[in-house]
Coordinates of C-alpha atoms in Angstrom, one line a residue:
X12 CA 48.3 -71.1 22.5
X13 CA 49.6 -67.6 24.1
X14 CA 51.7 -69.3 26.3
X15 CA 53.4 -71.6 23.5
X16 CA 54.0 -68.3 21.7
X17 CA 55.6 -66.9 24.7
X18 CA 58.0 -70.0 25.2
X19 CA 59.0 -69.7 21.1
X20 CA 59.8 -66.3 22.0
X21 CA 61.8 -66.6 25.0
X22 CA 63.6 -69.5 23.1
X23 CA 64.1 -67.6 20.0
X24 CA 65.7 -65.0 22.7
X25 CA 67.8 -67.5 24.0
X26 CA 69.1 -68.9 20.4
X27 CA 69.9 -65.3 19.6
X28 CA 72.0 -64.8 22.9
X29 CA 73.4 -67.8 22.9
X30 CA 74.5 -67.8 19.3
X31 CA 78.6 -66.8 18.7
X32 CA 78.8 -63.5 16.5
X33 CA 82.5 -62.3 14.4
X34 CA 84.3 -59.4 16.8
X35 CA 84.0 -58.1 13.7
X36 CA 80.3 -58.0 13.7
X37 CA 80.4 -57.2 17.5
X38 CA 82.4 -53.9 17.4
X39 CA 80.4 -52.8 14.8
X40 CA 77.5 -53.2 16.9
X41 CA 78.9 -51.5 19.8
X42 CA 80.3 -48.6 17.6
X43 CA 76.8 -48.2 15.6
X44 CA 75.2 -48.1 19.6
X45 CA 77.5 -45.8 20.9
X46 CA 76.9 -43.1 18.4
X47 CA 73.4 -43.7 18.4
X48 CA 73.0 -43.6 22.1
X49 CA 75.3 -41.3 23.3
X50 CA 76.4 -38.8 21.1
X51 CA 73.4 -36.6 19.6
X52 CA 74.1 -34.0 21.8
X53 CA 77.4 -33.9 20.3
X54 CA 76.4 -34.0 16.6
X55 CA 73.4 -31.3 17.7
X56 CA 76.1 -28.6 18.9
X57 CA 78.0 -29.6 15.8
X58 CA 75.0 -28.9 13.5
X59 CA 74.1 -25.9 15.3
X60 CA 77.8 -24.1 15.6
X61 CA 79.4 -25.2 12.3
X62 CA 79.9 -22.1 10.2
X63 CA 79.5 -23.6 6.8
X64 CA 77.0 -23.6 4.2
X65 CA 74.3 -26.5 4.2
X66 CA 76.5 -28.5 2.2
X67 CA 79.9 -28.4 3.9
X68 CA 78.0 -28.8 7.0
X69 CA 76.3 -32.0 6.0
X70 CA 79.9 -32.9 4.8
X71 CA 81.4 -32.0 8.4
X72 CA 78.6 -34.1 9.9
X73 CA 78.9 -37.1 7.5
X74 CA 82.9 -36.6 8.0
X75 CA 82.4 -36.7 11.8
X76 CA 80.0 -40.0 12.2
X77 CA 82.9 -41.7 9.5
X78 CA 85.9 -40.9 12.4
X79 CA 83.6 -41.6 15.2
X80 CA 82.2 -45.3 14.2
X81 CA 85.8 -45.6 13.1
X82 CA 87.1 -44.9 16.1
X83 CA 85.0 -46.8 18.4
X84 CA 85.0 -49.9 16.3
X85 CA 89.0 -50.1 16.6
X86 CA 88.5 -49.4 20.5
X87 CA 86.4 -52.3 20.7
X88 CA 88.2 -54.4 18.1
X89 CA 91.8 -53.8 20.2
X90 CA 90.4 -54.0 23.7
X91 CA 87.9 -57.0 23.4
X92 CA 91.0 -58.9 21.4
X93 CA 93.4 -58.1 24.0
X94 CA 92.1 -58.6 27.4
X95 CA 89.2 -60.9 26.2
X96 CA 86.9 -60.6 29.2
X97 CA 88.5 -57.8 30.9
X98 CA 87.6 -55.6 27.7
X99 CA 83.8 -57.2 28.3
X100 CA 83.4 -55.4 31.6
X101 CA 85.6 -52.1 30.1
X102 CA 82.8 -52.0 28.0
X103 CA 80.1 -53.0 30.2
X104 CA 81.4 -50.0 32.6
X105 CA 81.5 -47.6 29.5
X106 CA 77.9 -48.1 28.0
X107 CA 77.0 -47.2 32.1
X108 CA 79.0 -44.1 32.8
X109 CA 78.0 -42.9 29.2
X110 CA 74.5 -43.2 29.6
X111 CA 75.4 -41.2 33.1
X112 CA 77.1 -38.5 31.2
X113 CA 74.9 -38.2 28.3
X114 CA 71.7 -37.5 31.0
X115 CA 73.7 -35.2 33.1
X116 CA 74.8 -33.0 29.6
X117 CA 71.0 -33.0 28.7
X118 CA 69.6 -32.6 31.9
X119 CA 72.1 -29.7 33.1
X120 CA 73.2 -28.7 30.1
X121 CA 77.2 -29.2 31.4
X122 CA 79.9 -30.6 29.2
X123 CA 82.5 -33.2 30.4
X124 CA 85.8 -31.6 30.9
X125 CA 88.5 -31.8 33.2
X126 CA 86.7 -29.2 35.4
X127 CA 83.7 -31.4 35.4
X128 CA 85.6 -34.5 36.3
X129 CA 87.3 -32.5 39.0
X130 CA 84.1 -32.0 41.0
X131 CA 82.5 -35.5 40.5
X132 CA 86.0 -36.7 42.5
X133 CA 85.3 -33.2 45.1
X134 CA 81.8 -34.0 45.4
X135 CA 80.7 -35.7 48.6
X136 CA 77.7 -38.0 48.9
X137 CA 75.6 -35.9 50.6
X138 CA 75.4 -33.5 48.0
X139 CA 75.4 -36.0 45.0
X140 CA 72.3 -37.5 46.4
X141 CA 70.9 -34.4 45.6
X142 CA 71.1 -35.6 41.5
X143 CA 69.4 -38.8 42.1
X144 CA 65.9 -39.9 40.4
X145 CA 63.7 -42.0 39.3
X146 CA 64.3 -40.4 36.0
X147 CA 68.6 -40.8 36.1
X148 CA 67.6 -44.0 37.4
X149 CA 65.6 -45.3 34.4
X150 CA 67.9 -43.6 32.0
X151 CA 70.6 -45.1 33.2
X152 CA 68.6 -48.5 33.2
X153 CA 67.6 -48.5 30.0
X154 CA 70.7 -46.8 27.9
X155 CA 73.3 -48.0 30.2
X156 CA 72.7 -51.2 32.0
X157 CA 70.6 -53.4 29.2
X158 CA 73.8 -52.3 26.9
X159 CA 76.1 -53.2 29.1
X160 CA 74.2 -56.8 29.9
X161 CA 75.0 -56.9 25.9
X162 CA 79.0 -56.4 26.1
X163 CA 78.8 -59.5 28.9
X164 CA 77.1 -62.1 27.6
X165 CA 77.3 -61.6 23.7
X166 CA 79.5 -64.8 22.9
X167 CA 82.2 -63.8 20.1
X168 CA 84.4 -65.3 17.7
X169 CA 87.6 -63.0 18.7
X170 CA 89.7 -64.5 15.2
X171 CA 93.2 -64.4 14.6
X172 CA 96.0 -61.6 15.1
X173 CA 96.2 -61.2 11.3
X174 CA 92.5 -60.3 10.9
X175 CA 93.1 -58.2 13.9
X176 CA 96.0 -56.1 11.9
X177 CA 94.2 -56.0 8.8
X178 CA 90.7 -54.5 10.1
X179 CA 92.5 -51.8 12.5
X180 CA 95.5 -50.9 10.3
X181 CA 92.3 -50.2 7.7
X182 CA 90.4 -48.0 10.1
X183 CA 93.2 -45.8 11.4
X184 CA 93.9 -45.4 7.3
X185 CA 90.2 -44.7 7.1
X186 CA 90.4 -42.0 9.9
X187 CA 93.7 -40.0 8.5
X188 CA 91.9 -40.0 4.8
X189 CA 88.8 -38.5 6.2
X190 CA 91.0 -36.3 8.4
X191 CA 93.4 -34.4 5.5
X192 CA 89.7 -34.1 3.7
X193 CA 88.5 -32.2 6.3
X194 CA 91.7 -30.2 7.0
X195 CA 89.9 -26.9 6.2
X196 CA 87.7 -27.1 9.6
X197 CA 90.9 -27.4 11.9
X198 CA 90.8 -23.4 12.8
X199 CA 86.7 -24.1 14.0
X200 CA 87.4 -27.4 15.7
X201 CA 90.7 -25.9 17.6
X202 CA 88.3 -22.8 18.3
X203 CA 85.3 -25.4 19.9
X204 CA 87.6 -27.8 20.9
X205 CA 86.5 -27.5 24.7
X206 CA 82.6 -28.3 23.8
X207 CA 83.4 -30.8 21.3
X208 CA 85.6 -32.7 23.4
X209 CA 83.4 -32.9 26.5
X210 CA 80.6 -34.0 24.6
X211 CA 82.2 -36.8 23.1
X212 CA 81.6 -39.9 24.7
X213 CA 83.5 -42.2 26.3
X214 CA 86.6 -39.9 25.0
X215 CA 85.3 -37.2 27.2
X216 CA 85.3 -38.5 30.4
X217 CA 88.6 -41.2 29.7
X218 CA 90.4 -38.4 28.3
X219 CA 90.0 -35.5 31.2
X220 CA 90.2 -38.0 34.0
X221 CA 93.9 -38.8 33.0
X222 CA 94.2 -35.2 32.9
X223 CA 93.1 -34.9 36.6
X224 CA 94.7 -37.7 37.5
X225 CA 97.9 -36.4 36.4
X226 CA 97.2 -32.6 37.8
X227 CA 96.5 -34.1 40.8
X228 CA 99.8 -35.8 40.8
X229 CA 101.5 -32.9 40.1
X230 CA 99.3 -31.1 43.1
X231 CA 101.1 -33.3 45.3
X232 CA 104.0 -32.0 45.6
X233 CA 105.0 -29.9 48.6
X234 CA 103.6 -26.2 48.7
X235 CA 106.0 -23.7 47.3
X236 CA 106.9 -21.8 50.8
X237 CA 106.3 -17.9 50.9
X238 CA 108.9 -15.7 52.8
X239 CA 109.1 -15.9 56.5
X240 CA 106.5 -13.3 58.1
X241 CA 106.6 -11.4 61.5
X242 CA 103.8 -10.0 63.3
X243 CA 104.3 -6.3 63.7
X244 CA 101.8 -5.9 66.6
X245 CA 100.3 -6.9 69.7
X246 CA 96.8 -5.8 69.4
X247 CA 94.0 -7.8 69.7
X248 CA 92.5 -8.3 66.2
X249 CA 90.8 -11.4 65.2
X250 CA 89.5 -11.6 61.2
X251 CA 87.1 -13.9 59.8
X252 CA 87.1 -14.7 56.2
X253 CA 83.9 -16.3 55.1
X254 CA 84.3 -18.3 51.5
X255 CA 80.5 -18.3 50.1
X256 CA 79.3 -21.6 48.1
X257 CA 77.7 -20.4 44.3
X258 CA 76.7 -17.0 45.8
X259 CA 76.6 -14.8 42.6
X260 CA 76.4 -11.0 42.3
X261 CA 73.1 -10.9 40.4
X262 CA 70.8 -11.9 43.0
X263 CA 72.1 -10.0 46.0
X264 CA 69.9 -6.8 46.9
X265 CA 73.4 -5.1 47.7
X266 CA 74.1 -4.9 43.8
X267 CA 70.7 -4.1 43.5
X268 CA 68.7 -6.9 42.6
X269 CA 64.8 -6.2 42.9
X270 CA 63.9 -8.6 45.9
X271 CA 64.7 -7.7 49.3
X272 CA 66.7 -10.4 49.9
X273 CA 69.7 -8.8 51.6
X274 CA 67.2 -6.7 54.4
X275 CA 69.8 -6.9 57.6
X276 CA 73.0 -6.6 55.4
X277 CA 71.7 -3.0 53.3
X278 CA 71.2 -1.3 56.9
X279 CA 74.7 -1.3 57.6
X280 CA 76.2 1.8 56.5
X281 CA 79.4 0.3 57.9
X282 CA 79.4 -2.4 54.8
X283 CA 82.2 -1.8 51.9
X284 CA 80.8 -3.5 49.1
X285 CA 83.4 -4.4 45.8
X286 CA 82.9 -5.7 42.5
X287 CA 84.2 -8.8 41.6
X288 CA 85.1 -12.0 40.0
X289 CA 86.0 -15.5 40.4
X290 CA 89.0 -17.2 38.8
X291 CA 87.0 -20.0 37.9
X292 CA 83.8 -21.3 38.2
X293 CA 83.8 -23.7 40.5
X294 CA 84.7 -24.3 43.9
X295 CA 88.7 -26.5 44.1
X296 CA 89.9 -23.5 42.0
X297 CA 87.9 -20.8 43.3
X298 CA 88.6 -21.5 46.8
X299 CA 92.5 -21.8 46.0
X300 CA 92.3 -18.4 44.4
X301 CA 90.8 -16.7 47.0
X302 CA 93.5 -18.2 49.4
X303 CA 97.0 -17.7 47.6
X304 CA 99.1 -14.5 46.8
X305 CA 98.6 -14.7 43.3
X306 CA 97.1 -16.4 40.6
X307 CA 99.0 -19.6 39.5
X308 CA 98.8 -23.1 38.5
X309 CA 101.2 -23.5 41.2
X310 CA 100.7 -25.0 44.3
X311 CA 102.3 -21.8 47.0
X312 CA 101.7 -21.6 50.5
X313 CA 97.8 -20.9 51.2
X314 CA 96.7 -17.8 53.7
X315 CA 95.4 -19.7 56.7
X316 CA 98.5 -22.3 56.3
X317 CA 100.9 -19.4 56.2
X318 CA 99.4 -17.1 58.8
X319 CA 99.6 -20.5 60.8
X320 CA 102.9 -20.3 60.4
X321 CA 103.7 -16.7 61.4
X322 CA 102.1 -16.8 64.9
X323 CA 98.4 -16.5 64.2
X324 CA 95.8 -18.3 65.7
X325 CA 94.0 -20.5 62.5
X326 CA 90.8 -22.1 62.7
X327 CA 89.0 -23.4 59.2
X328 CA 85.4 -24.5 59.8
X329 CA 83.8 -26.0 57.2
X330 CA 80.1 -27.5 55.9
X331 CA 82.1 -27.6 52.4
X332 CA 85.1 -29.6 51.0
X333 CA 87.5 -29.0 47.3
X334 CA 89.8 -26.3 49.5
X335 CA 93.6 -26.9 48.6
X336 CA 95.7 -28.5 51.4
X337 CA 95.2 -27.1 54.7
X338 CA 97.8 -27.3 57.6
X339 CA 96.8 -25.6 60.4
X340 CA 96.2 -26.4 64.6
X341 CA 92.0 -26.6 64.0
X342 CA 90.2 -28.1 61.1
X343 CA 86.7 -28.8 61.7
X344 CA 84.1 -29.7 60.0
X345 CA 80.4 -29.3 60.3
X346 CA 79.8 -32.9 62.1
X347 CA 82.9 -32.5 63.9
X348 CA 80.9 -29.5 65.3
X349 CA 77.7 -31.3 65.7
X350 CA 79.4 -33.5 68.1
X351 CA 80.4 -30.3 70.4
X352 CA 77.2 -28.8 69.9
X353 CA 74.1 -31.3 70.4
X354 CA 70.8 -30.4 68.5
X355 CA 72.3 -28.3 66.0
X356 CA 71.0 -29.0 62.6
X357 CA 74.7 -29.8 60.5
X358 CA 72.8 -29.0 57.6
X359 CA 72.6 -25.5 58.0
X360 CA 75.3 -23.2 58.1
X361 CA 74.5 -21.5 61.4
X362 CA 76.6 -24.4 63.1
X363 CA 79.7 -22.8 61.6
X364 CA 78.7 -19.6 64.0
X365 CA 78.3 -22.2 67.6
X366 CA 80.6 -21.1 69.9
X367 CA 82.6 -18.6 67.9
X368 CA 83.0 -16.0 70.5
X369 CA 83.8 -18.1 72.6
X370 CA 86.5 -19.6 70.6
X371 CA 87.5 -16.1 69.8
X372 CA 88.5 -14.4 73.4
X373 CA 90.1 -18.2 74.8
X374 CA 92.4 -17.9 72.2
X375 CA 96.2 -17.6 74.0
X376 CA 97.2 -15.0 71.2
X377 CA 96.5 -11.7 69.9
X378 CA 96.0 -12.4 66.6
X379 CA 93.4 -15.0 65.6
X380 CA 92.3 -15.9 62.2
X381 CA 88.9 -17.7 61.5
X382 CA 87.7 -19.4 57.8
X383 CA 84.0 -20.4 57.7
X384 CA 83.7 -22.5 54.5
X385 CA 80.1 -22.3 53.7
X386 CA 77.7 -24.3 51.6
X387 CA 74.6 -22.6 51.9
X388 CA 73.9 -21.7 47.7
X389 CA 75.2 -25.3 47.0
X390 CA 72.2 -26.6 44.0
X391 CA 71.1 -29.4 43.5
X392 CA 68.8 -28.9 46.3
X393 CA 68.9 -25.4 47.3
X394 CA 65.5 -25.9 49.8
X395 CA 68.1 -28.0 52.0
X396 CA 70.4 -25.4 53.1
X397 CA 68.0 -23.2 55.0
X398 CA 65.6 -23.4 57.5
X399 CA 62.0 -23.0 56.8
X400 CA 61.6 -19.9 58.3
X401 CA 63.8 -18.4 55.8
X402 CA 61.5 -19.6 53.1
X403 CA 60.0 -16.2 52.4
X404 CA 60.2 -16.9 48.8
X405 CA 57.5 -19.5 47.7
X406 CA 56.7 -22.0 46.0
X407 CA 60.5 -23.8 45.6
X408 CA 61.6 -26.2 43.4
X409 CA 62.8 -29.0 45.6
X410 CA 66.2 -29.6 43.0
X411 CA 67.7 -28.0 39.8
X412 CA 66.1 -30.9 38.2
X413 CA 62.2 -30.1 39.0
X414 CA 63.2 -26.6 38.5
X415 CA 64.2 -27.4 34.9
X416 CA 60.1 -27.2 34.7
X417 CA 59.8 -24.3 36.5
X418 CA 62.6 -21.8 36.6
X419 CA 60.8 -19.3 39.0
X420 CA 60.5 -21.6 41.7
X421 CA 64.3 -22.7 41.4
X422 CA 65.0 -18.9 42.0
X423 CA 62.9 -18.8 44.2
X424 CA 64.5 -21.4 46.9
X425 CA 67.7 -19.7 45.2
X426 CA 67.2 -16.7 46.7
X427 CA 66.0 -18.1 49.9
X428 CA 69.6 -19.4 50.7
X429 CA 71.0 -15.4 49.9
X430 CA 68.1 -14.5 52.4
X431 CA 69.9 -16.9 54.9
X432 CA 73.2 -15.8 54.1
X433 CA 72.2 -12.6 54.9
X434 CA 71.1 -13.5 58.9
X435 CA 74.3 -15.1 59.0
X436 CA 76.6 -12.8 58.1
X437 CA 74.4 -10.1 59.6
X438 CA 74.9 -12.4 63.2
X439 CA 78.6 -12.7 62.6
X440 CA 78.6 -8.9 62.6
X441 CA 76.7 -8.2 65.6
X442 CA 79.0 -10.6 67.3
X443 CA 81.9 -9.0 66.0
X444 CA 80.7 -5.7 67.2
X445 CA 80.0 -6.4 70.9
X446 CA 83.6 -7.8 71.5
X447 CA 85.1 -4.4 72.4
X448 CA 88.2 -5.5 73.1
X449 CA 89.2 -6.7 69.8
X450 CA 90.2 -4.7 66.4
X451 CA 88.3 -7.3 64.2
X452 CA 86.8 -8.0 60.4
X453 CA 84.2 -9.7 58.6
X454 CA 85.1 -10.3 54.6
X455 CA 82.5 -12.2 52.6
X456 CA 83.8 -13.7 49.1
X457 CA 82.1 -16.3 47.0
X458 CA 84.5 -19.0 45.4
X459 CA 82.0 -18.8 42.7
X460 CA 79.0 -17.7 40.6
X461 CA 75.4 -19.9 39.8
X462 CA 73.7 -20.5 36.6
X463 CA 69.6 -20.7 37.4
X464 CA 68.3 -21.3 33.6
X465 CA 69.7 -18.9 31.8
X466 CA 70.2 -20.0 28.3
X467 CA 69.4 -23.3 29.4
X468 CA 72.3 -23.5 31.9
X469 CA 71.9 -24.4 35.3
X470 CA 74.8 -24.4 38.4
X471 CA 78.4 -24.0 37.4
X472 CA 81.3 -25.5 35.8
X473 CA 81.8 -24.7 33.0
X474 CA 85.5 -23.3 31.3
X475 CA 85.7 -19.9 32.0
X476 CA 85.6 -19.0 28.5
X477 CA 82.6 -20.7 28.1
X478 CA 80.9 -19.6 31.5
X479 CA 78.3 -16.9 31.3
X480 CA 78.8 -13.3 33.7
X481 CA 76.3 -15.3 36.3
X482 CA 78.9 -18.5 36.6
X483 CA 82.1 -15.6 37.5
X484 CA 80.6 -12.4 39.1
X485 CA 80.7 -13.0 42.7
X486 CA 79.6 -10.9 46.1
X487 CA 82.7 -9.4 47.5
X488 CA 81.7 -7.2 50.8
X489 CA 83.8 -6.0 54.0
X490 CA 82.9 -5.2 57.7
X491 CA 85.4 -3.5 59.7
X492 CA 85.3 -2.4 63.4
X493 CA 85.8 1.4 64.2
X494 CA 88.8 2.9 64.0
X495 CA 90.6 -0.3 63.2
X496 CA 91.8 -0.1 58.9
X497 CA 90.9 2.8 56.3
X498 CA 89.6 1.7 53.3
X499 CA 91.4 2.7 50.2
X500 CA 89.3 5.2 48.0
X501 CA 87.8 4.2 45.0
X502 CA 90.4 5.8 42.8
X503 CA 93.8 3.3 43.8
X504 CA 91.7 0.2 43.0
X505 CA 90.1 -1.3 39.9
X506 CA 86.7 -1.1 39.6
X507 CA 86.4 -5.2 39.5
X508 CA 88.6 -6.7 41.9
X509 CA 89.9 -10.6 41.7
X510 CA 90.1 -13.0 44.3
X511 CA 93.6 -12.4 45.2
X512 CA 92.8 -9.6 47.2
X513 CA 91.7 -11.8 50.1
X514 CA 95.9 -12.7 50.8
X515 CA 96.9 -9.4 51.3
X516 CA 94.3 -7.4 52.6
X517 CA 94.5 -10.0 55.5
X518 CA 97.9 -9.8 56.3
X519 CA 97.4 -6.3 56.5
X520 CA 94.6 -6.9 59.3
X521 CA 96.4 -8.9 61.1
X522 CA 100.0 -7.0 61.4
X523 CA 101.6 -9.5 59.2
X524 CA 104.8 -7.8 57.5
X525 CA 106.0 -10.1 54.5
X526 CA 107.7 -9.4 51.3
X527 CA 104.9 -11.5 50.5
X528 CA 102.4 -9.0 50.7
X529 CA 101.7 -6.5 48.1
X530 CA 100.1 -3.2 48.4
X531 CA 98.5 -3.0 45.2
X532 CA 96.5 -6.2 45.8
X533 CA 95.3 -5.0 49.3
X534 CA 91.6 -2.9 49.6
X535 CA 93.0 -0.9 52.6
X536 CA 95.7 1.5 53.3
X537 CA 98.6 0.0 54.9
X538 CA 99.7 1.3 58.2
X539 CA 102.9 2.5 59.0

């Protein structure tokens, strides 16, 4: 008996699949799901931002779910009409990157811009592993793949080009009417258009990838050269830049957070330590801030390129990636230098250190210039980027994700990558210090700050005018050798310095003379 019942079900299944449905019918379907599944979170921040009174907000909402199934119905209706099974697997891809989108905006609280797009194409493998679960996994399973199995196999009656006019024409009418009715709320959508947009699926994600398409098309073109440099000495100086990965201000014991997480570092009375911010909150435009002459949405010549240029000996190592376009002698990254140095774990960031002095005192010149890239704050999984003896802060979340649960033991690991950072750097000193022969520097800058729960946010991303103080306020801290550069005093510099201060203070290290360079974005005095 059970197992007649189970073959009248399966059939009745089968009959249901099998059985030819109006595109009209099957765009409404698809519209009604795609609301349903994917865009709560948007109607949420819409219920909980909107300024009006109960009723004009239940107005705005009603007004909003009209234009949205509107919308999506004509998407559907055009592309399933006019590329037939090519819109079946355009849709099929949709109801899977939404469901991807929608978990990641719940999960991580992010919203889908053109910044977030930017780092899913900057993100490597090894580090987007670090998202994957049983839970994304299933979610995506469930809310992306079964919906998607629909948009294939659903037979449909696609109609005639007339019907075609008719039900479109109707909806875009449908659209502008609702539209001019709402024309009062254009000043508080224009004002939230960033959040609104980027939780807005698909439109988020289809939207801001042609927009990074297109930036990076524009990126493209050649780098806007700076005026020819000269080096004005011959004495052996050799600086080395180090870019820090999601470092922020907050939890460094040098700006006085409670836990002793900086302990080699805050014994140096030698350390000049600056306040600071990023340009932006993550790491393609952070990076290119801290390595061009000024900030633009132009592509000019970066520091290590241009020193490259003017005589100096460049080497960018790197455990990272999203830097702007480097052309130097010596790019290596941190399997390149795995190969050269057996053993090493490529993981951690002391393999950016192998061999430096070394590389340092072969060089043929007199002026050598060294960029460690890091990664070692890089979430999701900050346990990975240090070894376990630096786990002095316990127990650790083993991602952002189980952290979610427990936001103690995602500082926790959090702090144990500053506590690493602070061996390193403290290392790089020492090394620094016992090569007598050479003027040299150490400058530590984060391209970056890190959310870790803090309203509910977690990482970085977001627009700057969105970001919270944690996502922008970075670690900006200077080692010079005796009797090399003077600091200026407090008094000729702002009390929060920007990224931009990297280019110039650098040229003045190394001897550069450039109408380039300019004095009032440079932290020492400049030699005559």
């Amino acid at each position: 008996m059970k197992y007649c019942l189970y073959l009248c079900s399966m059939k009745r299944i089968k009959d249901i699949l099998h059985k030819k449905i109006s595109l009209l019918a099957f765009s409404c379907i698809v519209s009604v799901a795609t609301l349903l599944l994917y865009n709560i979170p948007f109607f949420s921040y819409v219920a909980e931002n909107s300024n009006e009174g109960t009723g004009g907000k239940i107005f705005l909402l009603a007004s909003l779910t009209v234009v949205m199934l509107v919308l999506n119905f004509m998407m559907t209706y055009l592309t399933m009409f006019l590329t037939r099974m090519v819109g079946r697997i355009l849709l099929a891809i949709f109801s899977v990157i939404n469901a991807t989108a929608v978990y990641f905006i719940m999960t991580y609280s992010v919203i889908i811009d053109a910044t977030t797009i930017e780092n899913v194409f900057n993100t490597r493998y090894s580090e987007a592993s670090g998202f994957f679960s049983v839970w994304l996994w299933l979610f995506i399973a469930v809310f992306g793949v079964v919906p998607a199995l629909y948009c294939l196999l659903q037979p449909v009656v696609y109609g005639k080009a007339k019907k075609m006019a008719i039900w479109c024409g109707g909806a875009l009418a449908v659209v502008l009417a609702v539209g001019a009715m709402n024309i009062s709320q254009t000043l508080w959508i224009s004002e939230h258009d960033t959040e609104l947009g980027g939780l807005l699926q698909p439109w988020s994600y289809i939207a801001n990838t042609y927009r990074v398409a297109v930036s990076s098309h524009d990126e493209q073109v050649e780098e806007i050269k700076l005026p020819d440099g000269k080096i004005a000495d011959q004495e052996k100086t050799v600086v080395v830049l180090v870019i820090g990965e999601s470092a922020r201000k907050a939890n460094f014991q040098l700006y006085g957070y409670q836990r002793k997480n900086n302990p080699l570092l805050a014994k140096r009375k030698d350390l000049k330590v600056f306040q600071a911010t990023s340009c932006a909150t993550y790491t393609t435009a952070g990076t290119k801030a801290i390595l061009e002459p000024k900030n633009s949405d132009d592509l000019y010549e970066m520091l290590p390129n241009y020193a490259y240029r003017t005589g100096v000996d460049v080497s960018w190592r790197t455990s990272n990636w999203g830097e702007p376009p480097i052309h130097i002698g010596e790019y290596l990254t941190n399997e390149q230098l795995g190969e050269m140095f057996p053993g090493e774990n490529i993981y951690h960031d002391a393999i950016l250190l192998k061999g430096l002095r070394e590389r340092i005192e072969n060089s043929k010149k007199n002026k050598v210039l060294i960029v460690l890239h890091t990664s070692t704050s890089h979430g999701p999984k900050y346990v990975g980027k240090y070894p376990k003896e630096f786990e002095a802060y316990k127990p650790v979340a083993g991602s952002v994700e189980e952290g979610q649960k427990n936001v103690n033991m995602l500082i926790n690991a959090y702090d144990n990558t500053i506590l690493y950072t602070d061996f390193l750097l403290d290392s790089l000193i020492n090394t620094l210090s016992d090569m007598k022969e050479w003027h040299s520097a150490m400058i530590f800058i984060s391209d970056h700050g890190e959310s870790l729960g803090e309203n509910n946010m977690f990482m970085h991303g977001l627009p700057m005018k969105l970001a919270p103080k944690v996502q922008y306020e970075i670690p900006f801290f200077v080692w010079t050798s005796k009797d090399f550069r003077t600091y200026k005093p407090a008094s000729e510099l702002p009390k929060v310095l920007e990224q931009h201060y990297i280019f110039h203070s650098v040229l003045n290290l190394l001897g550069i003379e450039s109408e380039a360079y300019d004095k009032d974005f440079d932290i020492y005095t400049k030699t005559e």
